[in-house]
Amino acid sequence: MPRVYVSLIQSDFGRSPHGNFEAVIVQGEQLWHWSRDNSDVHLPWIRGRRVTGERDDVVGPGCIIQSAPSAGR
């Protein structure tokens, strides 16, 4: 059985008060960012940018976090 590596958060980005779902998913030997706008349940997941480089091979799961940068730090 193939392994599925996913890191999932509910961010505060987007138009909905619920925020968007953001995921980092291993596909083949690459790591990709996916997101879903939660303002409408019918909207699909959208594949964003590749996280890994052209010559990088993924050997395990990725991780996604959200932070709020502070001024002066």
XYZ file of C-alpha atoms in Angstrom:
73
model
C 0.000 0.000 0.000
C 1.461 3.417 -0.944
C 2.134 5.914 1.809
C 0.399 9.286 1.807
C 2.273 12.182 3.401
C 0.165 15.268 4.102
C 0.547 18.245 6.423
C -2.711 20.222 6.745
C -3.685 23.494 8.455
C -6.641 25.855 8.410
C -5.071 29.272 7.787
C -6.525 32.729 8.299
C -6.030 33.550 4.596
C -9.052 33.915 2.338
C -12.457 35.549 2.212
C -14.237 33.174 4.574
C -14.210 33.658 8.351
C -13.175 29.996 8.483
C -9.920 30.564 6.575
C -8.482 28.438 3.809
C -7.212 24.887 4.046
C -3.497 24.765 3.221
C -1.655 21.490 2.680
C 1.829 20.297 1.820
C 1.550 16.993 -0.025
C 4.147 14.558 -1.325
C 3.424 13.683 -4.955
C 5.880 11.248 -6.473
C 9.269 12.506 -5.299
C 8.186 16.157 -5.034
C 6.565 18.283 -2.337
C 3.672 20.543 -3.413
C 1.595 23.266 -1.726
C -2.184 22.888 -2.176
C -4.951 25.208 -0.939
C -8.720 25.325 -0.837
C -10.830 28.480 -0.477
C -13.378 27.692 2.245
C -15.747 30.534 1.279
C -17.701 28.071 -0.928
C -17.958 24.312 -0.337
C -18.049 23.702 -4.104
C -14.629 25.231 -4.783
C -11.899 22.703 -5.627
C -8.450 22.212 -4.166
C -5.840 24.174 -6.161
C -2.269 22.969 -6.582
C 0.149 25.817 -5.950
C 3.912 25.939 -6.171
C 6.327 23.091 -5.846
C 8.139 23.356 -2.509
C 11.146 21.218 -3.428
C 13.770 22.071 -6.012
C 14.241 20.603 -9.484
C 16.781 18.025 -8.321
C 15.396 17.321 -4.846
C 13.858 13.952 -3.990
C 11.423 13.784 -1.076
C 12.104 10.976 1.386
C 9.476 11.823 4.013
C 6.605 14.142 4.931
C 6.696 17.918 4.762
C 5.368 20.347 7.350
C 3.390 23.574 7.034
C 2.967 26.302 9.670
C 1.512 29.803 9.683
C 2.995 32.647 11.670
C 2.302 36.324 12.161
C 5.505 38.382 11.936
C 5.861 41.127 14.527
C 7.316 44.562 13.836
C 10.801 45.081 15.262
C 11.694 41.411 15.608
